[in-house]
Every structure is written in structure tokens, then in C-alpha cells.
Coordinates of C-alpha atoms in Angstrom, one line a residue:
Chain A
M1 CA -7.1 43.8 7.3
A2 CA -6.2 47.4 8.2
D3 CA -5.8 48.1 11.9
P4 CA -8.8 50.2 12.8
R5 CA -6.9 52.0 15.6
P6 CA -4.9 55.1 14.8
P7 CA -1.3 54.6 14.0
A8 CA 0.4 53.4 17.1
S9 CA 2.5 55.8 19.1
D10 CA 6.3 55.6 18.9
A11 CA 6.3 53.1 21.7
P12 CA 7.0 49.9 19.9
G13 CA 5.1 46.9 21.1
P14 CA 3.5 43.8 19.9
R15 CA 0.2 45.6 19.2
S16 CA 1.8 48.0 16.7
S17 CA 2.7 45.3 14.4
S18 CA 1.1 45.6 11.0
V19 CA 0.7 41.9 10.9
P20 CA -2.9 41.2 11.7
E21 CA -3.4 39.4 15.0
Q22 CA -5.2 36.2 14.9
S23 CA -8.5 36.1 16.7
G24 CA -7.3 34.0 19.5
P25 CA -4.4 31.7 20.2
A26 CA -4.2 28.8 17.8
P27 CA -4.4 25.8 20.0
D28 CA -2.1 23.0 19.2
P29 CA -4.5 20.4 18.0
R30 CA -2.4 17.6 19.3
S31 CA -2.6 18.9 22.9
F32 CA -6.4 18.9 23.1
P33 CA -7.5 17.3 26.3
G34 CA -9.1 14.0 25.6
G35 CA -7.6 13.7 22.1
D36 CA -8.5 10.0 22.0
D37 CA -10.7 10.6 19.0
L38 CA -7.9 12.2 17.0
R39 CA -5.5 9.4 18.0
A40 CA -8.1 6.8 17.0
V41 CA -8.4 8.6 13.6
R42 CA -4.6 8.6 13.2
D43 CA -4.4 4.9 14.1
L44 CA -7.2 4.1 11.6
Y45 CA -5.4 5.7 8.8
G46 CA -2.0 4.3 9.6
H47 CA 1.2 5.4 8.0
P48 CA 1.3 4.4 4.3
A49 CA 4.7 4.6 2.9
P50 CA 5.3 5.4 -0.8
A51 CA 6.2 2.6 -3.1
P52 CA 9.9 2.4 -4.1
Y53 CA 10.8 5.1 -6.6
A54 CA 7.5 6.8 -6.1
Q55 CA 9.1 10.1 -5.5
A56 CA 11.3 9.9 -8.6
R57 CA 8.3 8.8 -10.6
V58 CA 6.1 11.6 -9.4
W59 CA 8.8 14.1 -9.9
R60 CA 9.2 13.0 -13.5
R61 CA 5.5 13.6 -14.0
V62 CA 5.6 17.0 -12.3
A63 CA 8.6 18.1 -14.2
A64 CA 7.1 16.9 -17.5
G65 CA 3.7 18.5 -16.7
R66 CA 5.5 21.7 -15.8
R67 CA 7.2 21.8 -19.2
R68 CA 4.2 20.9 -21.2
R69 CA 1.8 22.9 -19.0
R70 CA -0.5 20.0 -19.4
L71 CA -2.2 18.5 -16.4
T72 CA -3.1 14.9 -16.0
R73 CA -6.8 14.5 -16.5
L74 CA -7.5 12.6 -13.3
S75 CA -11.1 11.9 -14.1
A76 CA -10.4 10.5 -17.5
L77 CA -7.6 8.5 -16.0
S78 CA -9.7 7.0 -13.2
L79 CA -12.3 6.2 -15.8
A80 CA -9.8 4.4 -17.9
T81 CA -8.5 2.4 -14.9
A82 CA -12.1 1.5 -13.9
T83 CA -12.9 0.4 -17.5
A84 CA -9.8 -1.7 -17.7
A85 CA -10.7 -3.4 -14.4
A86 CA -14.2 -4.0 -15.4
L87 CA -13.0 -5.5 -18.7
A88 CA -10.6 -7.7 -16.8
V89 CA -13.4 -8.9 -14.6
A90 CA -15.7 -9.5 -17.6
L91 CA -13.0 -11.5 -19.4
M92 CA -12.5 -13.5 -16.3
L93 CA -16.2 -14.2 -16.0
V94 CA -16.4 -15.3 -19.6
R95 CA -13.5 -17.6 -19.2
G96 CA -14.7 -18.8 -15.8
T97 CA -17.5 -21.1 -16.8
P98 CA -17.2 -23.2 -13.7
P99 CA -17.0 -26.9 -14.1
A100 CA -17.2 -27.1 -10.3
V101 CA -16.3 -30.8 -10.0
P102 CA -12.9 -30.7 -11.9
G103 CA -11.9 -27.7 -9.8
R104 CA -12.6 -29.5 -6.6
S105 CA -10.7 -32.6 -7.7
I106 CA -7.8 -30.5 -8.7
L107 CA -7.6 -28.8 -5.3
L108 CA -7.9 -32.2 -3.6
A109 CA -5.1 -33.6 -5.8
A110 CA -3.0 -30.6 -4.8
A111 CA -3.8 -31.4 -1.2
S112 CA -2.5 -34.9 -1.5
T113 CA 0.7 -33.6 -3.0
A114 CA 1.0 -30.9 -0.3
A115 CA 0.7 -33.5 2.5
S116 CA 3.9 -35.2 1.5
G117 CA 6.1 -32.1 1.7
Q118 CA 9.2 -31.9 3.8
Q119 CA 10.6 -29.2 6.0
A120 CA 14.2 -27.9 6.3
A121 CA 16.1 -25.2 8.1
Y122 CA 14.7 -22.2 6.4
W123 CA 11.4 -21.4 4.9
H124 CA 12.1 -19.2 1.9
I125 CA 10.0 -17.4 -0.7
S126 CA 11.0 -15.1 -3.5
R127 CA 8.4 -13.3 -5.4
V128 CA 8.0 -10.7 -8.1
H129 CA 5.4 -8.1 -7.1
D130 CA 3.5 -6.2 -9.7
G131 CA 6.1 -7.1 -12.3
D132 CA 8.6 -4.6 -11.0
R133 CA 9.7 -5.6 -7.5
L134 CA 11.5 -8.7 -6.3
T135 CA 11.2 -9.6 -2.6
E136 CA 12.6 -12.5 -0.6
L137 CA 11.7 -13.7 2.9
W138 CA 13.4 -16.3 5.0
A139 CA 12.0 -17.6 8.3
T140 CA 13.2 -20.1 10.8
R141 CA 11.5 -22.3 13.3
D142 CA 12.8 -20.2 16.2
G143 CA 10.9 -17.2 14.9
R144 CA 13.7 -15.3 13.2
A145 CA 13.0 -13.8 9.8
W146 CA 14.9 -11.8 7.1
T147 CA 13.7 -9.9 4.1
C148 CA 15.1 -8.3 1.1
T149 CA 13.5 -6.1 -1.5
F150 CA 14.9 -5.2 -4.8
T151 CA 13.4 -2.8 -7.4
P152 CA 15.3 -2.7 -10.7
V153 CA 15.9 0.8 -11.8
P154 CA 14.1 1.8 -14.9
D155 CA 15.6 0.6 -18.2
S156 CA 17.6 -2.1 -16.5
S157 CA 16.8 -5.8 -16.8
L158 CA 17.1 -8.5 -14.3
T159 CA 17.3 -12.2 -15.0
I160 CA 15.7 -14.3 -12.5
T161 CA 15.5 -18.0 -12.3
S162 CA 12.6 -19.8 -11.0
T163 CA 13.1 -23.1 -9.2
L164 CA 9.4 -23.7 -9.2
S165 CA 9.4 -25.3 -12.6
P166 CA 6.3 -27.1 -13.8
T167 CA 6.3 -30.8 -13.8
S168 CA 4.2 -31.0 -16.9
S169 CA 6.1 -31.4 -20.2
P170 CA 5.5 -28.2 -22.2
V171 CA 8.2 -26.1 -20.6
P172 CA 9.4 -23.1 -22.5
D173 CA 13.1 -23.1 -22.2
S174 CA 13.3 -19.8 -23.9
T175 CA 13.4 -16.5 -22.2
V176 CA 10.2 -14.9 -21.1
T177 CA 10.1 -11.2 -20.9
I178 CA 7.6 -9.4 -18.7
T179 CA 7.3 -5.8 -19.6
S180 CA 5.5 -3.7 -17.2
T181 CA 5.4 0.0 -16.4
L182 CA 6.4 1.0 -13.0
A183 CA 3.2 2.7 -12.2
P184 CA 0.4 0.7 -13.8
T185 CA -2.4 3.0 -12.5
S186 CA -0.7 6.3 -13.6
T187 CA 0.3 7.7 -16.8
P188 CA 3.1 5.7 -18.1
V189 CA 6.2 7.7 -18.7
P190 CA 7.9 6.3 -21.7
D191 CA 11.3 5.7 -20.1
S192 CA 9.9 4.0 -17.0
T193 CA 9.7 0.5 -18.4
V194 CA 11.3 -2.2 -16.4
T195 CA 12.0 -5.4 -18.1
I196 CA 12.2 -8.4 -16.0
T197 CA 13.6 -11.3 -17.9
S198 CA 12.9 -14.7 -16.4
T199 CA 14.6 -17.8 -17.5
L200 CA 12.8 -20.9 -16.5
A201 CA 14.8 -23.7 -15.2
P202 CA 13.2 -26.8 -16.7
S203 CA 15.7 -29.2 -15.4
S204 CA 15.6 -28.4 -11.7
P205 CA 13.2 -30.6 -9.7
P206 CA 10.2 -28.9 -8.1
A207 CA 10.9 -27.7 -4.6
A208 CA 14.4 -28.8 -5.0
S209 CA 15.5 -27.9 -1.5
A210 CA 12.6 -29.7 0.0
S211 CA 13.5 -32.9 -1.7
D212 CA 16.6 -33.3 0.4
P213 CA 15.2 -34.4 3.7
G214 CA 17.5 -35.5 6.4
R215 CA 20.3 -33.2 5.5
A216 CA 19.4 -30.5 7.8
T217 CA 22.9 -30.1 9.2
T218 CA 24.9 -30.5 6.0
P219 CA 24.9 -27.6 3.7
A220 CA 22.7 -28.4 0.7
P221 CA 23.9 -27.6 -2.8
P222 CA 22.8 -24.2 -3.8
S223 CA 19.2 -24.5 -4.7
G224 CA 18.3 -20.8 -4.8
P225 CA 19.0 -18.4 -7.6
A226 CA 22.6 -17.5 -8.2
S227 CA 23.8 -14.2 -6.8
G228 CA 23.0 -12.1 -9.8
E229 CA 19.6 -13.5 -10.0
S230 CA 18.3 -13.0 -6.5
C231 CA 17.1 -10.1 -4.5
A232 CA 20.0 -10.6 -2.1
G233 CA 22.4 -10.1 -5.0
H234 CA 21.1 -6.6 -5.4
G235 CA 19.9 -5.5 -2.0
R236 CA 20.6 -6.0 1.6
V237 CA 19.0 -8.8 3.6
V238 CA 17.7 -7.3 6.7
P239 CA 16.2 -9.0 9.8
V240 CA 12.5 -8.5 10.4
T241 CA 12.3 -6.9 13.8
G242 CA 9.5 -5.4 15.9
R243 CA 6.7 -7.3 14.2
A244 CA 5.8 -10.8 13.2
P245 CA 7.0 -11.6 9.6
F246 CA 3.6 -12.9 8.6
T247 CA 0.1 -11.6 8.7
M248 CA -3.3 -12.9 8.2
A249 CA -6.1 -10.5 7.4
G250 CA -3.9 -7.7 8.8
R251 CA -3.1 -9.5 12.0
D252 CA 0.4 -10.5 13.0
L253 CA 1.0 -14.2 12.9
T254 CA 4.1 -15.8 14.3
F255 CA 5.9 -18.8 12.9
R256 CA 4.8 -20.8 15.9
Q257 CA 1.2 -19.8 15.5
I258 CA 1.3 -21.1 11.9
Q259 CA 2.9 -24.4 13.0
E260 CA 0.1 -24.9 15.6
L261 CA -2.8 -24.6 13.1
P262 CA -5.0 -27.6 12.9
A263 CA -4.4 -30.2 10.1
D264 CA -8.1 -31.0 9.8
P265 CA -9.8 -29.0 7.1
A266 CA -13.0 -28.3 9.1
A267 CA -11.0 -27.4 12.2
L268 CA -8.6 -25.2 10.2
K269 CA -11.4 -23.4 8.5
E270 CA -13.0 -22.7 11.9
R271 CA -9.7 -21.6 13.4
V272 CA -8.9 -19.2 10.5
A273 CA -12.4 -17.9 10.5
A274 CA -12.0 -17.1 14.3
M275 CA -8.8 -15.3 13.6
L276 CA -10.4 -12.9 11.1
P277 CA -11.5 -9.6 12.5
A278 CA -15.3 -9.2 13.0
G279 CA -17.1 -8.5 9.8
S280 CA -14.3 -9.9 7.6
A281 CA -15.8 -13.2 6.8
G282 CA -15.2 -12.5 3.2
L283 CA -11.5 -12.8 3.8
L284 CA -11.7 -16.5 4.6
A285 CA -10.7 -17.8 1.2
D286 CA -7.8 -15.3 1.0
A287 CA -6.6 -16.2 4.5
L288 CA -6.8 -19.9 3.7
S289 CA -5.0 -19.6 0.5
G290 CA -2.3 -17.4 2.1
L291 CA -1.4 -20.6 4.0
L292 CA -0.6 -22.3 0.7
W293 CA 2.1 -20.0 -0.4
S294 CA 2.9 -16.9 1.6
K295 CA 3.4 -18.7 4.9
P296 CA 5.6 -21.5 6.2
S297 CA 2.7 -23.8 6.8
P298 CA 3.4 -27.4 7.7
P299 CA 2.6 -29.9 4.9
A300 CA -0.5 -31.2 6.7
V301 CA -1.8 -27.6 7.2
R302 CA -1.2 -26.9 3.5
A303 CA -3.1 -30.0 2.6
A304 CA -5.9 -29.0 5.0
A305 CA -6.0 -25.5 3.5
Y306 CA -6.4 -27.0 0.0
R307 CA -9.2 -29.2 1.2
A308 CA -11.0 -26.4 3.0
L309 CA -10.7 -24.2 -0.1
A310 CA -12.2 -27.0 -2.2
D311 CA -15.4 -26.7 -0.1
L312 CA -15.7 -22.9 -0.1
P313 CA -18.7 -21.8 -2.2
D314 CA -17.0 -18.6 -3.4
V315 CA -13.9 -20.3 -4.8
R316 CA -14.3 -20.6 -8.6
Y317 CA -12.3 -22.8 -11.0
L318 CA -11.3 -20.9 -14.1
G319 CA -9.6 -23.8 -16.0
G320 CA -6.1 -24.4 -17.1
R321 CA -4.0 -21.3 -17.5
A322 CA -0.3 -20.4 -17.7
D323 CA 1.1 -17.9 -15.3
P324 CA 3.0 -14.8 -16.5
L325 CA 6.2 -16.8 -16.8
G326 CA 4.5 -19.4 -19.0
R327 CA 4.3 -22.1 -16.4
P328 CA 1.2 -24.1 -16.9
G329 CA -1.2 -24.4 -14.0
E330 CA -4.8 -24.3 -12.9
A331 CA -6.5 -21.0 -12.2
F332 CA -8.8 -20.5 -9.2
S333 CA -10.4 -17.2 -8.1
Y334 CA -12.3 -15.8 -5.2
P335 CA -13.7 -12.4 -4.3
L336 CA -12.2 -10.1 -1.7
P337 CA -14.4 -7.9 0.3
T338 CA -13.0 -4.9 -1.5
G339 CA -14.7 -6.0 -4.7
V340 CA -11.4 -7.2 -6.1
R341 CA -11.3 -10.7 -7.5
R342 CA -8.1 -12.5 -6.8
T343 CA -6.9 -15.3 -9.1
L344 CA -4.3 -17.8 -8.1
I345 CA -2.6 -20.2 -10.5
I346 CA -1.5 -23.4 -8.8
D347 CA 0.4 -26.4 -10.0
P348 CA -1.5 -29.4 -8.6
A349 CA 1.5 -31.7 -9.3
T350 CA 3.7 -29.8 -6.9
S351 CA 0.9 -28.1 -4.9
Q352 CA 2.8 -24.8 -5.3
V353 CA 1.0 -21.5 -6.0
L354 CA 2.8 -20.1 -9.1
A355 CA 1.2 -16.7 -9.3
G356 CA -1.6 -14.5 -8.0
A357 CA -3.3 -11.5 -9.7
D358 CA -6.0 -9.2 -8.7
A359 CA -8.7 -8.0 -11.1
G360 CA -10.0 -4.6 -10.0
G361 CA -8.6 -2.4 -7.4
S362 CA -4.9 -1.8 -7.9
G363 CA -4.7 -4.9 -10.1
G364 CA -1.7 -6.1 -8.2
S365 CA 0.1 -9.3 -9.1
Q366 CA 2.7 -11.6 -7.6
I367 CA 4.7 -14.3 -9.3
V368 CA 6.3 -16.9 -7.1
L369 CA 9.8 -17.8 -8.1
T370 CA 10.8 -20.0 -5.2
A371 CA 8.7 -21.2 -2.2
G372 CA 9.4 -23.8 0.3
W373 CA 12.0 -25.2 2.6
T374 CA 15.7 -24.9 2.1
D375 CA 18.9 -25.5 4.1
Q376 CA 20.6 -22.6 2.4
A377 CA 20.9 -19.6 4.7
P378 CA 20.2 -16.1 3.5
D379 CA 23.3 -14.2 2.5
L380 CA 23.7 -11.9 5.5
R381 CA 26.5 -9.6 4.6
Chain B
M1 CA 9.1 29.9 -18.6
T2 CA 12.8 30.3 -18.9
G3 CA 14.2 32.9 -16.6
E4 CA 11.0 33.1 -14.8
T5 CA 11.5 33.7 -11.1
I6 CA 9.3 34.4 -8.2
A7 CA 9.7 37.0 -5.6
T8 CA 12.5 36.2 -3.1
A9 CA 10.0 36.7 -0.3
V10 CA 8.4 33.4 -1.2
P11 CA 10.0 30.9 1.1
W12 CA 9.7 28.0 -1.3
A13 CA 12.3 26.2 0.7
A14 CA 15.5 27.0 2.2
R15 CA 15.9 30.4 0.6
A16 CA 19.3 30.5 -1.0
P17 CA 20.8 33.8 -2.0
G18 CA 21.8 34.4 -5.6
E19 CA 20.0 33.8 -8.8
R20 CA 18.4 30.5 -8.5
T21 CA 15.7 29.7 -10.9
L22 CA 12.3 28.7 -9.8
D23 CA 12.8 25.3 -11.2
E24 CA 15.5 24.6 -8.7
R25 CA 13.6 25.9 -5.8
F26 CA 10.5 24.1 -6.9
E27 CA 12.4 20.9 -6.9
E28 CA 13.5 21.6 -3.3
V29 CA 10.0 22.1 -2.2
F30 CA 9.0 18.9 -3.9
D31 CA 11.8 16.9 -2.3
R32 CA 11.0 18.4 1.1
Y33 CA 7.3 17.8 1.2
F34 CA 6.7 14.9 -1.2
G35 CA 6.9 12.3 1.7
E36 CA 4.2 13.8 3.9
I37 CA 1.9 15.0 1.1
H38 CA 2.1 11.5 -0.3
A39 CA 1.4 10.0 3.1
Y40 CA -1.6 12.2 3.6
V41 CA -3.1 11.5 0.1
A42 CA -2.4 7.7 0.5
Q43 CA -4.1 7.8 3.9
R44 CA -7.3 9.3 2.4
L45 CA -7.4 7.8 -1.0
G46 CA -5.3 4.6 -0.7
P47 CA -1.8 4.0 -2.0
D48 CA -2.9 3.1 -5.5
H49 CA -4.2 6.5 -6.4
A50 CA -1.9 8.6 -4.3
E51 CA 0.8 9.2 -7.0
D52 CA -1.7 10.7 -9.4
I53 CA -3.1 13.1 -6.8
V54 CA 0.3 14.0 -5.4
A55 CA 1.6 14.8 -8.9
E56 CA -1.5 16.9 -9.5
T57 CA -1.0 18.6 -6.1
F58 CA 2.5 19.8 -7.0
L59 CA 1.5 20.7 -10.6
T60 CA -1.3 22.8 -9.2
A61 CA 1.1 24.4 -6.7
F62 CA 3.4 25.3 -9.5
R63 CA 0.6 26.7 -11.6
K64 CA -0.8 28.8 -8.8
R65 CA 2.5 29.9 -7.4
A66 CA 1.7 33.5 -8.3
H67 CA -1.3 33.4 -5.9
Y68 CA 0.7 32.0 -3.1
D69 CA 1.0 34.5 -0.2
P70 CA 3.8 33.5 2.1
S71 CA 2.7 35.9 4.8
R72 CA -0.5 33.9 5.2
A73 CA 0.5 30.3 5.2
G74 CA 3.6 28.2 5.0
V75 CA 4.3 26.2 1.9
R76 CA 3.6 23.0 3.8
A77 CA 0.1 24.1 4.8
W78 CA -0.5 25.5 1.3
L79 CA 0.3 22.1 -0.2
Y80 CA -2.0 20.3 2.2
G81 CA -4.8 22.7 1.2
I82 CA -4.3 21.9 -2.5
A83 CA -4.1 18.2 -1.8
T84 CA -7.3 18.4 0.3
N85 CA -9.2 20.2 -2.5
L86 CA -8.1 17.6 -5.0
I87 CA -9.1 14.8 -2.6
G88 CA -12.5 16.4 -2.4
K89 CA -13.0 15.7 -6.1
Q90 CA -12.5 12.0 -5.5
R91 CA -15.4 11.4 -3.1
R92 CA -16.2 7.9 -4.3
L93 CA -12.7 6.8 -4.1
E94 CA -12.4 8.2 -0.6
A95 CA -15.6 6.4 0.5
R96 CA -14.2 3.2 -0.9
T97 CA -10.9 3.7 0.9
L98 CA -12.7 4.3 4.1
R99 CA -14.7 1.1 3.6
A100 CA -11.4 -0.8 3.1
L101 CA -9.9 0.8 6.2
G102 CA -12.9 -0.3 8.2
R103 CA -12.2 -3.9 7.3
C104 CA -8.9 -5.4 7.7
G105 CA -6.9 -5.5 4.5
P106 CA -6.5 -8.6 2.4
D107 CA -3.9 -11.2 3.3
G108 CA -0.7 -9.1 3.0
D109 CA 2.5 -10.6 4.4
A110 CA 5.9 -9.1 4.7
P111 CA 7.8 -7.9 2.9
G112 CA 5.4 -6.6 0.3
H113 CA 4.0 -3.1 0.2
E114 CA 0.7 -4.3 1.6
E115 CA 1.8 -3.6 5.2
A116 CA 2.3 0.0 4.1
V117 CA -1.3 0.6 5.1
A118 CA -0.8 -0.1 8.8
L119 CA -3.6 -2.1 10.1
R120 CA -3.1 -1.7 13.7
V121 CA -5.5 0.2 15.8
S122 CA -5.7 -0.1 19.6
A123 CA -9.2 -1.3 19.5
Q124 CA -9.7 -3.5 16.4
S125 CA -13.4 -3.7 17.0
L126 CA -13.7 0.0 16.7
R127 CA -12.3 0.1 13.2
P128 CA -15.4 -0.5 11.1
D129 CA -17.5 1.9 13.1
L130 CA -14.9 4.6 13.1
A131 CA -14.4 4.3 9.4
A132 CA -18.1 4.4 8.8
A133 CA -18.5 7.4 11.1
L134 CA -15.8 9.2 9.1
A135 CA -17.5 8.4 5.9
E136 CA -20.7 9.8 7.1
L137 CA -19.3 13.1 8.1
D138 CA -19.9 16.0 5.8
R139 CA -16.9 16.2 3.5
R140 CA -16.0 19.7 4.6
D141 CA -16.1 18.6 8.3
R142 CA -13.9 15.6 7.5
D143 CA -11.4 17.8 5.6
V144 CA -10.9 20.0 8.7
L145 CA -10.8 17.1 11.1
L146 CA -8.2 15.3 9.0
L147 CA -6.1 18.4 8.5
V148 CA -5.9 18.6 12.2
A149 CA -5.5 14.9 13.0
L150 CA -3.3 13.8 10.1
A151 CA -1.5 17.0 9.1
G152 CA -1.4 18.7 12.4
L153 CA -2.3 22.1 10.9
S154 CA -3.4 24.9 13.1
H155 CA -6.8 26.5 12.9
D156 CA -5.5 29.6 11.1
E157 CA -3.5 27.5 8.6
I158 CA -6.7 25.6 7.8
A159 CA -8.7 28.7 7.5
T160 CA -6.2 30.2 5.1
V161 CA -5.5 27.2 2.9
L162 CA -9.2 26.2 2.6
G163 CA -10.3 29.8 2.2
I164 CA -12.9 29.6 5.0
P165 CA -13.4 31.9 8.1
Y166 CA -11.4 31.1 11.2
G167 CA -14.6 30.4 13.2
T168 CA -15.8 28.0 10.6
V169 CA -12.8 25.8 11.2
G170 CA -13.6 25.5 14.8
S171 CA -17.3 24.8 14.3
R172 CA -16.6 22.1 11.6
L173 CA -13.9 20.5 13.8
S174 CA -16.2 20.4 16.9
R175 CA -19.0 19.0 14.9
A176 CA -16.8 16.2 13.5
R177 CA -15.2 15.4 16.9
R178 CA -18.6 15.4 18.6
K179 CA -19.8 12.7 16.3
L180 CA -16.7 10.6 16.7
R181 CA -16.8 11.0 20.5
V182 CA -20.3 9.8 20.6
L183 CA -19.2 6.7 18.8
L184 CA -16.1 6.2 21.0
G185 CA -18.2 6.7 24.1
T186 CA -20.7 4.1 22.9
H187 CA -17.9 1.7 22.4
V188 CA -16.5 2.2 25.8
L189 CA -19.9 1.5 27.2
E190 CA -20.3 -1.6 25.1
A191 CA -16.9 -2.8 26.2
T192 CA -17.8 -2.3 29.8
H193 CA -21.2 -3.8 29.8
G194 CA -21.1 -6.0 26.9

């Protein structure tokens, strides 16, 4: 690093600096001519944002590790995660001895129920993601949409009421507690437990709001959760701007495009398959089932989606199973191209999807609290 | 560890005068760089494993703080270097993430976190091939390419934080870009004639 030249004369200049010069100017990588390749790379990787509270969570681990001088054993950890995932898949396989015919008839029954659904002013869904995050989405026919996300802070509890109550008789009227760590794939920090307490509402009719057709102009009685029980009671409802509120296989989908989907199962399957990116045929089951719950599909389209799913070879019936809130339903699963197996629990009597969970990968889960049409507007404060 | 301080020459963050403990400054460094280090790790390994690696990155930084030479690289570049080395130990995970990036993600829908992995790319059809080409690169070439493309580090920063000669940075970067450009050129041709 020593400058080979004799000590510089007393004339100060840039060359007399003791800081070693770099062997040439460092080009700004972003100003390379023809940087299309670099831009394509950036586009490919996108801009993943951290999950809510990720920074606080990671800081807690860093601070703890600093104190203890103990590092997370990443390899051991990944192994544990992989083992758990493999175990989950294995369990699912054991349970999933497929009586193919009942599964098909269940889906067709759900299709019949779905076909008779009604529409109202707002399509609304509220869901618990991964046991620790509550989101709501409203969408209207004219393409407007609003969302709200709420993550309970650690050690707090949130009482949520589901209006998707099962129609079958064994309804627990007690409180169900879901205890989940905030970061399922990372080392659980003891104080990072969030308890979401859900009280089922056995008396409310299924899809309460949708059962009030013809009252589109008069305000319906509140059918959504009360203020303390909804995301909107905790967080801000914000309009969705700059992008479509729905996606299918990563592609934006507008409200109108969803309304224009064909109501014939074969035509729907063909249309959805055509919308998938090249080489993503394995996403067909997921894209079709997305029409059942995460999108404002017209009743006839939902029915067609159920019928199309009933004919897909990779959809497997796992038998009757209660969702994490204890609501009884029927479990179906299908593989994703990522190697993850996604299980949906549906209630054929209401045609609603109650919950979804992934085995493998990040092991994500969603629990649907409310889904369907309502005349109750989002609380835009 | 109590009372332990590092030389004031180390610009951990905004260098405040007075007797501030390392712990305080370390937290500032964390607060300032968590976002972009997390983004970088999540880009390369997927969001599910990012938190583990990011925590490890900052813990490693803390442990190795005595070896950090502020005259050679900024804290930011140094953290990117640590993260890159840790990512290098997760080759299978990175390969899996690239395969997932090449496809489009599973049905996501707002307002979940799924859209966090932005799925937009100008030419959707290019995606699978680009991801495959990146996966096929030598890991060391890919490291340099991504430190340029995603982190925007300069050649000398990369040389310093990865501990490789300056010239090697250039040769690895050109090799990686040459392969990608061949791919991009092929695609343009296909789009024109196909």
C-alpha cells in the first residue's frame, strides 16, 4: 500500500495523498451503456418488503444474540424447518387416502350452492394470515378497492368474529385461541407470541350480507364485525391505487375482468389456463380456487370454478376436517409448482372457503373470517 | 461487553460526539440499514428466510466489528459483503428461490404480503430464462453481478468487501453480463422473428 515514489515535495496535490489511489475510476454501475441486462435482473428480483414488525423482530434477535454471544445455527434451523415441512406433507399423505368420488361430489355440491349466491354493493373479505395478521379488502363494481392490514402487537390479543359460521350443527360456541409465533420459520423469541382469540358466531346466518338481496340502496344492518373486532377498528382503510386489487398467478386482474370470466367450467378452465404465464400450467388449480374465495367472482363463475376443480387430476380430497377456528369443513389439496402443497377447507353447504394452509415452503396459512357481498361500506375515516 | 467502545474513527452511523456506547451506535446502524439489507437478502433467498439471514448478518457485523476498516469500505458495503457471504452458504435455497422467481408466484391477491415479491417484469416471457441463466452462473460471478445490479456497489467496494482483487470484480462482472446479454439478445431475435 506504500506509495513507491519518494515523499512528495511540499507542493500539495492530489498525488501526495497517502490514501492509495484506486486503479482507475470506479464506474457507476447504473450508468453502463446498454444496462438492459442489469435492469432486467432488478425487475426479476422485484422489491420485497419486510413483513410487518420484521425489523423489531430481527432487532430483538440481534440484541439477544449480542448479549448471549450465541449465533443462530442457520443450518440446524433450516434442517428443522425442512423436517417439519416433510412431516406435515407425510401426515397429509397419510390422511389423504383419496376416495375420489366423494371428493368430486362434494365439490359439485358446493358448485350448486355457489350458483345461487347474490351480489351487493361491496365485495368484502377479511382474513387472518399466518395466524398473526388481519387483512380486509373491499371492492366495488366500478373498480374501486380499499384495504386494511392490522398486525396485533406481541402479547396483545384480538377478538375477531367470523360471520362465516358453519351450517352444520356441531358449532363450538366457546372461544378458540390460536397461538402462533410471529416468525414461524425463525427462532421463536419467548415474548413474541400473539394470541388471536376468535369467537365463532353460531347464530349469524352464512353469508349474512348476501342473504339480503334487493336492498342495495338501503343500508343493511351491520353484518361485519364490530369495530373492535375488525381490521378497520385498528388500522386505516386505504384505497388501492396504482394497481389492480386482484392478481392471478402474479398478473393483475381487474374487477371487470373477473366479472367477464365464462360461467362454463370447460371454458373457464381454458380461459384461466390461457391467463397463466407460459410454463405455469401447475398453477391452474390454484388460480381456479382463487376464484372461489379471494376474488369477487360472480356466483356462476364460482360454481364453474368448483366444477372445473372437481375434474382436475391433481386436486385431492383429504376428507372432513375442521379449520383452525374449529369450523367443520371438507379438505382438498393440490400441489403448487414450488413443491408446496396447498390445502383448502371448504364448507359445501355455503360454498365458502374457510381456510387455506400450505405444507412446505413458508407454511403460510389464511383463515377466512368474512367473504362475500355486503352493502356495508368500509369505514373510511 | 459493558463499557466496550470502538474507535471513534469508525463511522458506524451518524457519529455523535460524547461517550456513546457501542450498543447505541450499533442500533443506529441496524435501524439505518435493516431495510435495504433485508430487501437484498429477501430478493436472493426469498422473504421466508430473509429474517434469519439478516439477523445473522448483523450479528456477524457485531462480532467482526474489530476487523472493520472504515478507510476501506463504508458500513453499508461492508454489511452487503457479510450478507453476500452468508447467502453463499445457502446455495440450494437460492437456487430454489430463483426457480420460483422464474415462474410466476402462486395466487397472491392484495392485501397480503404475497405481492411483496413483485412479479412484474417488462417481458414476462423472459423471466424463466433469465432466472435459469442466473442460476447457472458461477456463484462468485452471480455475487458480483447482484452486488452491482441490486446493491449498486462500486467495483472497489465489491473488491474490498468480498476480499478479491479489483480486476477480478471486473472480470466476473463481464462474464456474468456477457451470459445474460446472449440470453437477452436471443430473446430479442425470437421476438422479432418468432
